[in-house]
Short mmCIF file of C-alpha atoms and ligand atoms in Angstrom, two decimals:
data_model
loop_
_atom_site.label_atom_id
_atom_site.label_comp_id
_atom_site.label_asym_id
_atom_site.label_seq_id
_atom_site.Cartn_x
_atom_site.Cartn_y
_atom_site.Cartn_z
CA UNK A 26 64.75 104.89 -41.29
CA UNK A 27 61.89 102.73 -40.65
CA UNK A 28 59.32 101.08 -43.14
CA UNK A 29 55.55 101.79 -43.15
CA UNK A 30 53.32 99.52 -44.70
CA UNK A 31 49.39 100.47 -45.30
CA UNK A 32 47.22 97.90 -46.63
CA UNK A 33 43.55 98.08 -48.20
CA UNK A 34 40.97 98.69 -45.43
CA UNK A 35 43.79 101.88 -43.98
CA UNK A 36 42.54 103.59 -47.26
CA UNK A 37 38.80 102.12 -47.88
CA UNK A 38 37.40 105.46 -47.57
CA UNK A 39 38.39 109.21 -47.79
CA UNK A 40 38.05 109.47 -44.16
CA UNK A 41 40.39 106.67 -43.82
CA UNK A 42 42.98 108.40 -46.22
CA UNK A 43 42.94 111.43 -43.99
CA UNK A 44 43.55 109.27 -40.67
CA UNK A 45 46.48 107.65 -42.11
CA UNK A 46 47.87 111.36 -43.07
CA UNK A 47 47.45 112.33 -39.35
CA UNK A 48 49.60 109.13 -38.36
CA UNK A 49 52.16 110.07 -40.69
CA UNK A 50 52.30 113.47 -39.18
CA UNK A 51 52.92 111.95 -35.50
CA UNK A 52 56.40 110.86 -36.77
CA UNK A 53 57.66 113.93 -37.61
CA UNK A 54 61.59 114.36 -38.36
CA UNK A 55 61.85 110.65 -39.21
CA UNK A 56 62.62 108.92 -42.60
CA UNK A 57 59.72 107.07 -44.09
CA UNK A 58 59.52 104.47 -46.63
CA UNK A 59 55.84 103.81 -46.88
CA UNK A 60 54.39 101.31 -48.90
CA UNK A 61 50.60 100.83 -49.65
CA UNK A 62 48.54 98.82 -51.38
CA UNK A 63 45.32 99.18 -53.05
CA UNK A 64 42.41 100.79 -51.55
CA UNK A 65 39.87 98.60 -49.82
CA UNK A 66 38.79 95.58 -52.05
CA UNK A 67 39.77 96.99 -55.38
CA UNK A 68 42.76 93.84 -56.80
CA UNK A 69 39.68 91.47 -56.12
CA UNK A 70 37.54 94.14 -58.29
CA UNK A 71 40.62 93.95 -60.89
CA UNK A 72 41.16 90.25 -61.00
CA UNK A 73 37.66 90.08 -62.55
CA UNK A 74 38.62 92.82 -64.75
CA UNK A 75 41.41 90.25 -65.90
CA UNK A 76 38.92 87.40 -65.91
CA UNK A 77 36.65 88.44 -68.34
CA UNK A 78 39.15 90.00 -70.57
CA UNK A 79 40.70 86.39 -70.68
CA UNK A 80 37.39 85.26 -71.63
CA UNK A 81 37.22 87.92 -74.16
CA UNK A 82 34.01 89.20 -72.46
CA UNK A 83 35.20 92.65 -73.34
CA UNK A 84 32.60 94.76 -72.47
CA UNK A 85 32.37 93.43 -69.34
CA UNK A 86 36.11 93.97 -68.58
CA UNK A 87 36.00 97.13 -69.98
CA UNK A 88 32.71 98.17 -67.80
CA UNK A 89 34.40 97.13 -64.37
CA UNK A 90 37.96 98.82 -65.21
CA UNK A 91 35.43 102.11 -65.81
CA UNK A 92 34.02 101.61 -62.06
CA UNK A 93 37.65 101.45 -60.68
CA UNK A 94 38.35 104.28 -62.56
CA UNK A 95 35.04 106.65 -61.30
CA UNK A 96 35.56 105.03 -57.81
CA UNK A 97 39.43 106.49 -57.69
CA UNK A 98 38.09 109.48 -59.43
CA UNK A 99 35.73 110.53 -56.86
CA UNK A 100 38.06 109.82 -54.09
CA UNK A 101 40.83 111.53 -55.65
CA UNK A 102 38.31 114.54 -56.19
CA UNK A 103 37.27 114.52 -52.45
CA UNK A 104 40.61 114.76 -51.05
CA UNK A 105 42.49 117.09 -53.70
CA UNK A 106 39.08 119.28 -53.71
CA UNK A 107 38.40 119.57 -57.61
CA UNK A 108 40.35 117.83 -60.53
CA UNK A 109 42.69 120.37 -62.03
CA UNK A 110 45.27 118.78 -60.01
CA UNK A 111 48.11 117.35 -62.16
CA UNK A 112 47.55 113.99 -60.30
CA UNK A 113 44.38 113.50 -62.69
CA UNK A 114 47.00 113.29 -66.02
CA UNK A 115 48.68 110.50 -63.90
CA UNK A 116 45.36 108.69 -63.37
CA UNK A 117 44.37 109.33 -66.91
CA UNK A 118 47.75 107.77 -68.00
CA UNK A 119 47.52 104.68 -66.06
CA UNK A 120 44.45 103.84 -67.47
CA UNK A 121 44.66 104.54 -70.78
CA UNK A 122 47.40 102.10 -70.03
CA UNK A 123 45.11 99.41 -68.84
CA UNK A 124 42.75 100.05 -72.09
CA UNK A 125 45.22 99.50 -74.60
CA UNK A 126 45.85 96.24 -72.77
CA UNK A 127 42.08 95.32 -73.10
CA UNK A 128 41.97 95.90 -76.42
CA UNK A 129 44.91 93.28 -77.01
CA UNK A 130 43.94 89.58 -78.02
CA UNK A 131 44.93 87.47 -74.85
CA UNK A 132 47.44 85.59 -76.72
CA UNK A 133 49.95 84.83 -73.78
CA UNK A 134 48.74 82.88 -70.16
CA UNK A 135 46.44 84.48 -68.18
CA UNK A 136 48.65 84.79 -65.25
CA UNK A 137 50.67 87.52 -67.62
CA UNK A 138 47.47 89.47 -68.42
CA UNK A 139 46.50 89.86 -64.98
CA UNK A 140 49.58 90.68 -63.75
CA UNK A 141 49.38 94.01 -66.53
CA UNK A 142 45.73 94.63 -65.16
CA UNK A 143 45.69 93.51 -61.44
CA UNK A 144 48.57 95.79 -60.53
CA UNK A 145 46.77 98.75 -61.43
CA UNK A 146 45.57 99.08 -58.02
CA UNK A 147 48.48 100.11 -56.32
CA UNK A 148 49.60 102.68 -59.15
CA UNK A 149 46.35 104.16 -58.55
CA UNK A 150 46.42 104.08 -54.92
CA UNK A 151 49.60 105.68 -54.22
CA UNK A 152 49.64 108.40 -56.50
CA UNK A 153 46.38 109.37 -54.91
CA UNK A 154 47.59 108.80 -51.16
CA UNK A 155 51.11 110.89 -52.30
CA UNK A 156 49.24 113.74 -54.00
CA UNK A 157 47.02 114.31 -51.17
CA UNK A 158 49.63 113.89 -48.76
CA UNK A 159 51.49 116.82 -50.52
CA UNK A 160 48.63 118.91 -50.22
CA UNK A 161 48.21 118.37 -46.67
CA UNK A 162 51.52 118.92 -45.03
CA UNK A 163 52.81 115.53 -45.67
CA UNK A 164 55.43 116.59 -48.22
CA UNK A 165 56.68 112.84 -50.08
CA UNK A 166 58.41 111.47 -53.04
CA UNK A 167 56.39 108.76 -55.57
CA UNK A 168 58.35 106.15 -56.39
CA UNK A 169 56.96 104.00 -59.04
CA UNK A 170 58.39 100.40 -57.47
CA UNK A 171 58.53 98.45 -61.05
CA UNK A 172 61.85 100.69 -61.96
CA UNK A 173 63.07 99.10 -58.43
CA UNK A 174 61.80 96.03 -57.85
CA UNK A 175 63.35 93.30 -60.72
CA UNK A 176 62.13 90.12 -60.74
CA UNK A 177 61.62 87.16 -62.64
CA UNK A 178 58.73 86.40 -65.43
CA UNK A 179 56.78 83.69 -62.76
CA UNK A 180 53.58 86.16 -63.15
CA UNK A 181 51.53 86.51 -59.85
CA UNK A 182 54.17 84.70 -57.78
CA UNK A 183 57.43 86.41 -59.03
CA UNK A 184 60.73 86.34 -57.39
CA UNK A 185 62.95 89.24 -56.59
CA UNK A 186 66.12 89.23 -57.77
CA UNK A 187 67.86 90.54 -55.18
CA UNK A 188 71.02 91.56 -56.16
CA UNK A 189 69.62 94.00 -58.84
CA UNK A 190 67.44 95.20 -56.77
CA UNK A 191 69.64 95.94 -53.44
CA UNK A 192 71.44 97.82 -56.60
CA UNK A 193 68.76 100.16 -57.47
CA UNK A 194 67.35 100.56 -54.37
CA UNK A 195 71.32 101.42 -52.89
CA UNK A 196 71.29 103.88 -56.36
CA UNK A 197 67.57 105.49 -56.90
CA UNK A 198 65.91 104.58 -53.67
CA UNK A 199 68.64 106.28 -50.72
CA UNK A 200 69.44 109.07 -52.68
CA UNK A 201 65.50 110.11 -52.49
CA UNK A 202 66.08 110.65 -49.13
CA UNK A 203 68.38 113.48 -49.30
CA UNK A 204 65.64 115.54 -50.42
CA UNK A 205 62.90 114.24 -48.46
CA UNK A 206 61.80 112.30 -45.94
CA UNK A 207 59.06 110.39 -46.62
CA UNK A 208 58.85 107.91 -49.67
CA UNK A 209 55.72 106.21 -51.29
CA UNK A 210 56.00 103.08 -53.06
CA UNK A 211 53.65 100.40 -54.34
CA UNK A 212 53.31 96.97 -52.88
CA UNK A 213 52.59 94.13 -54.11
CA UNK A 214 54.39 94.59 -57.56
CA UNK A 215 57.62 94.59 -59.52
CA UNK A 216 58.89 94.26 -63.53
CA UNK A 217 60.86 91.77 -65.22
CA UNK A 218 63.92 92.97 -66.99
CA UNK A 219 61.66 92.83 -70.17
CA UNK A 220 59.60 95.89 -68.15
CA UNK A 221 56.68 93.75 -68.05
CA UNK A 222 54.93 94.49 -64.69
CA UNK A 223 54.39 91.78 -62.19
CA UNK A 224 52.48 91.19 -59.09
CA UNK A 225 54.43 89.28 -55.83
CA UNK A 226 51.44 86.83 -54.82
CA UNK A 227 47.99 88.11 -53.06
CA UNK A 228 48.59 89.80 -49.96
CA UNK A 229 51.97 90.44 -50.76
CA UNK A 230 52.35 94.33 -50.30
CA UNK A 231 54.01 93.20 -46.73
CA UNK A 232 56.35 91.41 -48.42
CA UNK A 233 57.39 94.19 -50.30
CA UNK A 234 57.65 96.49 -47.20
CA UNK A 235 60.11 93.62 -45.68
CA UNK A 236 62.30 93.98 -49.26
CA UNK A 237 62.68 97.70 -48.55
CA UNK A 238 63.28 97.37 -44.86
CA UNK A 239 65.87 94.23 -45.19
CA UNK A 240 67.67 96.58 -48.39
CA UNK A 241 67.67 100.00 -46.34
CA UNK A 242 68.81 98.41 -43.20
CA UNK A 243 65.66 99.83 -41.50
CA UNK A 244 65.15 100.07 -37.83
CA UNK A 245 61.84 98.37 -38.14
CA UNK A 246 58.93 97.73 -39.92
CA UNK A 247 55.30 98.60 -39.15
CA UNK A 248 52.35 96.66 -40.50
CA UNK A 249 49.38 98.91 -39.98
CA UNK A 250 46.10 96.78 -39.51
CA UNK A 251 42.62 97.54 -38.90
CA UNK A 252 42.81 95.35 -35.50
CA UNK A 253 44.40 95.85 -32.15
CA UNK A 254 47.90 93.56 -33.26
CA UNK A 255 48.06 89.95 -33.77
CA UNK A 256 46.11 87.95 -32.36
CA UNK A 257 45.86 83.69 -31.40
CA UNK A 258 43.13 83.48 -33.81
CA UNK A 259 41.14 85.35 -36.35
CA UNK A 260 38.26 87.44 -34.36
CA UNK A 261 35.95 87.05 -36.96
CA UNK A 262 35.96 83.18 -36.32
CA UNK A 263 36.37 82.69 -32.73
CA UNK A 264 35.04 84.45 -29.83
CA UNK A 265 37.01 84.96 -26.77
CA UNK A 266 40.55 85.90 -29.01
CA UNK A 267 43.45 87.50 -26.79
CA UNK A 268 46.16 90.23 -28.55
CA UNK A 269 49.97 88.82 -28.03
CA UNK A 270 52.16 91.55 -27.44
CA UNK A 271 55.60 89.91 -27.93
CA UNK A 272 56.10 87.12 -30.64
CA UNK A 273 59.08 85.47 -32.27
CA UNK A 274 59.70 85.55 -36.47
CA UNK A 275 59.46 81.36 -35.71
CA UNK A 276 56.34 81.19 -34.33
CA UNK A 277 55.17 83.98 -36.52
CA UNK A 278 56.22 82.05 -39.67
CA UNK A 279 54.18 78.75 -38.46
CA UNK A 280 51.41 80.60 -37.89
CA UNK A 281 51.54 82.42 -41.72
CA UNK A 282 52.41 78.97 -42.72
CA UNK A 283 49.37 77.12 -41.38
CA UNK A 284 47.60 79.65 -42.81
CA UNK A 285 46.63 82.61 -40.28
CA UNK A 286 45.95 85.50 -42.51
CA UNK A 287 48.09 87.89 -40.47
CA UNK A 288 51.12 88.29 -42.49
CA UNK A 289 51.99 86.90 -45.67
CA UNK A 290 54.44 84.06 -45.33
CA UNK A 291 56.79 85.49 -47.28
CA UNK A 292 57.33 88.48 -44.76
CA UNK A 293 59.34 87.41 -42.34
CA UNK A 294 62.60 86.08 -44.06
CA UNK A 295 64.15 89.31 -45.42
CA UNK A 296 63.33 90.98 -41.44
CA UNK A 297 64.97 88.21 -39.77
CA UNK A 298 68.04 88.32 -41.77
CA UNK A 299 68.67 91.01 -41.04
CA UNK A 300 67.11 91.51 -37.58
CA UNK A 301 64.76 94.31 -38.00
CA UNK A 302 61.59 93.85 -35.73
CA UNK A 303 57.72 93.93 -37.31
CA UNK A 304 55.08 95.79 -35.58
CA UNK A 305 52.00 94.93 -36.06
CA UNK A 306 50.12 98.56 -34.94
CA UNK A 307 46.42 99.34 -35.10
CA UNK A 308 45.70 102.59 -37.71
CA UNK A 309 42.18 102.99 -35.97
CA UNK A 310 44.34 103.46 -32.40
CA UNK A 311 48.04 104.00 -32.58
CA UNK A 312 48.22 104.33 -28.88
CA UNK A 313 47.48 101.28 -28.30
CA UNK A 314 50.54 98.66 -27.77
CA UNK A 315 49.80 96.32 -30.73
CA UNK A 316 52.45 93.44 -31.44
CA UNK A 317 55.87 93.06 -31.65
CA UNK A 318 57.78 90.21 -33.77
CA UNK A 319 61.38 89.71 -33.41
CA UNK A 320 64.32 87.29 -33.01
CA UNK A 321 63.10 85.84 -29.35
CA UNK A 322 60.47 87.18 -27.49
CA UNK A 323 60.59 87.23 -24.03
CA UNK A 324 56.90 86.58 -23.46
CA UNK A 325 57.42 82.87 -21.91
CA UNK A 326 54.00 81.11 -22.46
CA UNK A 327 51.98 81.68 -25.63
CA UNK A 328 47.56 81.22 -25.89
CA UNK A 329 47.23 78.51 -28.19
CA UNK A 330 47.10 79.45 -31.71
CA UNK A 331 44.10 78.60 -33.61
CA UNK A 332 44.63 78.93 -37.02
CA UNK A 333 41.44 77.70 -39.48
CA UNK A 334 41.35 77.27 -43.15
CA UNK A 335 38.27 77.21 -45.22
CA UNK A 336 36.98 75.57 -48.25
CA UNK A 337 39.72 72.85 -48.31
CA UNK A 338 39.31 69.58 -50.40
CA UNK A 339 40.60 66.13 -49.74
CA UNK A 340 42.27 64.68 -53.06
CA UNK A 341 43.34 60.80 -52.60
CA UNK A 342 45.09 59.78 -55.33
CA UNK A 343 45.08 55.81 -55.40
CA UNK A 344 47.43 53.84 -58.01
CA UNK A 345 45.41 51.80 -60.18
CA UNK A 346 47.35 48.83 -60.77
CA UNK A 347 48.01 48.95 -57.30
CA UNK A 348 51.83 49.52 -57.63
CA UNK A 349 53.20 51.29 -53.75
CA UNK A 350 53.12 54.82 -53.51
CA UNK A 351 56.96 54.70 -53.46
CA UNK A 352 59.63 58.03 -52.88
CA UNK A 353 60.18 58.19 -56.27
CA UNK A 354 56.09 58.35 -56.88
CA UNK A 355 55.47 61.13 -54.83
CA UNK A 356 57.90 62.93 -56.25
CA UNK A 357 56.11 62.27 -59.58
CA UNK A 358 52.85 63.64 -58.11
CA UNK A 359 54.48 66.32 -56.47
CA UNK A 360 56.09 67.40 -59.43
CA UNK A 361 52.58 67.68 -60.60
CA UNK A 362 51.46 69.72 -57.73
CA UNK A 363 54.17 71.95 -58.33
CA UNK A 364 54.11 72.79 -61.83
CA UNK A 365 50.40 73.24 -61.39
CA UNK A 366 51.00 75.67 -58.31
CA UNK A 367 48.68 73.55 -56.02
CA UNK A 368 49.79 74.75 -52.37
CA UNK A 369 49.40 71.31 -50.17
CA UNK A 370 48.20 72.04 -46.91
CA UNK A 371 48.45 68.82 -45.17
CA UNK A 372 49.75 65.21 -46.34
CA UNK A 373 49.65 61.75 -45.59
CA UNK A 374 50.41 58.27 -47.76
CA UNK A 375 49.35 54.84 -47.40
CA UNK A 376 50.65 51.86 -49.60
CA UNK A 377 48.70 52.58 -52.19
CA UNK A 378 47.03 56.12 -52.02
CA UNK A 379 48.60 59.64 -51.36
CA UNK A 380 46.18 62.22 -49.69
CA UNK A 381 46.70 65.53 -49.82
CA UNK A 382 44.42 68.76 -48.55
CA UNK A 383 44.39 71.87 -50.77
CA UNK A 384 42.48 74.98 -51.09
CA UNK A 385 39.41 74.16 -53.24
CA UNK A 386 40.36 75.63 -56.61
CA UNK A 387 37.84 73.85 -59.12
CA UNK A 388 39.95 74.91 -62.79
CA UNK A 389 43.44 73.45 -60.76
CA UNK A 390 41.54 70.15 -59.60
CA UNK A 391 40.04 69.63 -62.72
CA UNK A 392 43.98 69.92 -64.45
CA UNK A 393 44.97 67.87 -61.84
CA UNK A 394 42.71 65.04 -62.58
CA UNK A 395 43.34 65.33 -65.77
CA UNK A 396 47.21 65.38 -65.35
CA UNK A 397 46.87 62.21 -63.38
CA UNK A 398 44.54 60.33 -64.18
CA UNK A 399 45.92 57.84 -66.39
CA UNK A 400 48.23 56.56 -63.64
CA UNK A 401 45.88 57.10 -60.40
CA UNK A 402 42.38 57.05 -59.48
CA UNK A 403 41.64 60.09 -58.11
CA UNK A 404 38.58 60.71 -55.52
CA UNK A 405 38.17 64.52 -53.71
CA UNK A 406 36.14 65.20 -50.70
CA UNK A 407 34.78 68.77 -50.96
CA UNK A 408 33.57 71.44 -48.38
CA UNK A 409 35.93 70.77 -45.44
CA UNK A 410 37.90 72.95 -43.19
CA UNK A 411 41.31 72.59 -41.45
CA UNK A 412 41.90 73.50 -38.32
CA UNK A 413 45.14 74.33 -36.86
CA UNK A 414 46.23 74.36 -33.42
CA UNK A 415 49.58 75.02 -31.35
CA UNK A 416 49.79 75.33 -28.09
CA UNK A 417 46.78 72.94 -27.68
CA UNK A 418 45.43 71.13 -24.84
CA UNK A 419 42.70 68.13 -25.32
CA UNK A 420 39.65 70.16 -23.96
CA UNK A 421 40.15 73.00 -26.24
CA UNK A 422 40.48 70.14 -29.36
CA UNK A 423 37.82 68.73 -28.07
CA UNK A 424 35.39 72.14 -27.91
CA UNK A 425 36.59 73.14 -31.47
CA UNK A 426 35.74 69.57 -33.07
CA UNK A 427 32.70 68.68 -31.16
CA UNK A 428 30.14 68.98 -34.09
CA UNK A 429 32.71 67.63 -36.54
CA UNK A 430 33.53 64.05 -38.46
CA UNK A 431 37.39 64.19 -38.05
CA UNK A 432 39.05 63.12 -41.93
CA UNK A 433 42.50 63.22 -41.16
CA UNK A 434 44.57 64.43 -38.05
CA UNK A 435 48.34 65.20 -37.41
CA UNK A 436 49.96 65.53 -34.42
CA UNK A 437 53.09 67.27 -32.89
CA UNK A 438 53.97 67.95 -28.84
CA UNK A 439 53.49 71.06 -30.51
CA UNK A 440 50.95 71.17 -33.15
CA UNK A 441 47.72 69.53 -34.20
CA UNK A 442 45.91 69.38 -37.69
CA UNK A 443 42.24 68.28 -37.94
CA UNK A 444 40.83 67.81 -41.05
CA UNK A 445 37.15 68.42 -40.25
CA UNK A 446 33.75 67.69 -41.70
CA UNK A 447 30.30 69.73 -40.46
N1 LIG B 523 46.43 94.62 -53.10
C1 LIG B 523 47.02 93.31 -53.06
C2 LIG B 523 46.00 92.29 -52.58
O1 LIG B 523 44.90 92.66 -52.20
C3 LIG B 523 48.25 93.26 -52.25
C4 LIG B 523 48.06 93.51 -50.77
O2 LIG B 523 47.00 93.97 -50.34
O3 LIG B 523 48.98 93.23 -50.01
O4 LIG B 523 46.28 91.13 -52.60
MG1 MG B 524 45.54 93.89 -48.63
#
């Protein structure tokens, strides 16, 4: 058995759709679980679905859940060749679904109402990609992941339970395969055991894949991209980026940790624990050798990784009766940071001040200020960028920086962190 994963830009177009089919068909004989996520950009297209419903801007809402709706439409009509298909009473069922939620007062948090609409995206997605697929000799079995995939009620970051689900997926998800031998299933969402849906985190259809491949024991699991494999740093940044063909989870898990938008983080875990290796294959080439992630790889010396994060604010939070910033204070602010869900990129604390880098997030700022200001004086630095880099030698630091006002820097043998200013 081995694990397929398919993320937005595989099925941005009907073209696309129909490439990804032909892949499929180049593995005949073997057991598929494929998981996909929504087509092309269509969550962020949701999320502001879920926006303005929160701020009751109805019609709005209800005007940019219609264009989702024509967009899957027409691409379910171009690949199924008219709309008699019963796949269109599906369609028509999720969203009448996603209506009746619009037409609810938003009385519970936000991050529950998105997680009903955002979600959306993958139900459509993959009961498009599996009717097609059964049309054109690609015969699968929907799964509908939410009656598989329990978690907890922590909307838009929920955690798996995993003993329920290694349950249902030993129960509903290997008998499936008696029958057939290819399986499609959603990423990037779950349900609570109150069937509320939830979604895993952006990005987090990968995750998913690694659930099913760590709970089938899968031979591997393939990440199919829109680039050549992975890479030492994002193309679309830096000139002059080389593939790596052999990488271990470790240095894989820095990398998603520092913020390379390769894999989410939360990937690699369930693979290593059990051993199963990640390939990271190209959908526009399958031929060519892409990347593979496992325990050690036997590559010896590794490009230096240049990993660069965007739109990152510097938050110093001083105390203002100028008491030390003490253990049992940071814990106090990062209790803060953590009930807020503020990600800290990089740290550092003097006597009196903590500073910490985040991604700029204006609404959690402004709650954080407000949480902490009557202890702390609080002063943010906006418009910055943070650049990772391992592997690193002082001429490349020096090249990257150049044109830069250096804020804050960390250093490792290993690893350095520039906070940078333009
Ligand atoms: N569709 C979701 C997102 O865009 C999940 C994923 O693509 O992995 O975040
Ligand atoms: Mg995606």
């Amino acid at each position: 058995m081995k694990v397929f994963k398919f993320g937005g830009a595989s099925l941005e177009s009907v073209e696309r759709i129909r490439q990804v089919a032909q892949i499929i068909q180049s593995f005949p004989d073997e057991k598929l679980l494929i998981v996909i996520s929504a087509m092309g950009k269509t969550t962020n297209e949701l999320e502001k679905v879920a926006q303005n419903f929160y701020l009751r801007k109805r019609e709005i809402a209800a005007q940019l859940l219609y264009n989702v709706e024509q967009h899957h439409l027409s691409v379910a009509e171009a690949l199924l060749g008219n709309r008699q298909h019963p796949l269109f009473t599906q369609l028509q069922q999720f969203f009448t679904e996603a209506e009746w939620t619009l037409g609810e007062k938003p009385l519970r948090t936000y991050d529950y109402y998105y997680d009903q609409l955002v979600g959306l995206g993958e139900l459509l997605s993959t009961a498009i990609v599996s009717a097609y697929f059964n049309t054109a000799g690609v015969p699968n079995t929907w799964l509908d992941v939410r009656d598989i995939f329990r978690t907890d009620d922590n909307f838009r970051d929920a955690n798996i339970d995993w003993a329920y689900t290694q349950k249902q997926v030993t129960e509903k998800v290997v008998p499936l395969f008696s029958n057939t031998n290819i399986v499609i299933a959603q990423g990037f969402i779950g349900s609570t055991d109150q069937n509320e849906s939830v979604t895993l985190g952006r990005e987090g259809s990968d995750y998913s894949a690694a659930v099913f491949a760590n709970m089938l024991d899968a031979e591997s699991q393939t990440i199919w991209k829109d680039v050549e494999g992975l890479k030492n740093a994002d193309p679309k940044l830096f000139p002059n980026t080389v593939n790596i063909p052999e990488i271990s989870f470790g240095e894989v898990i820095e990398m998603a940790y520092y913020g390379a938008q390769v894999i989410h983080p939360k990937t690699i875990k369930p693979l290593q624990n059990k051993q199963i290796p990640l390939l990271v294959k190209c959908f526009l080439d399958k031929d060519l050798p892409g990347t593979v992630i496992k325990e050690t790889a036997d590559v010896k010396q590794l490009p230096p990784i240049i990993v660069l994060k965007r739109n990152q604010v510097l938050i110093t939070i001083t105390s203002k009766d100028y008491s030390f910033i003490t253990e049992e204070k940071i814990s106090d602010i990062y209790e803060v940071f953590h009930r807020l869900k503020v990600k800290i990129n990089l740290m550092q604390n003097g006597a009196i001040s903590f500073s910490s880098c985040i991604d700029n997030n204006p609404e959690k700022i402004e709650l954080l200020i407000k949480t902490l200001h009557t202890d702390f004086k609080i002063a943010y630095n906006e418009g910055l960028e943070l650049l990772t880099v391992r592997y690193y030698h002082d001429g490349l630091l020096q090249e990257l920086t150049n044109h830069h006002t250096v804020l804050l820097e960390q250093r490792s043998r290993v690893t350095v962190q520039r906070l940078l200013k333009k």
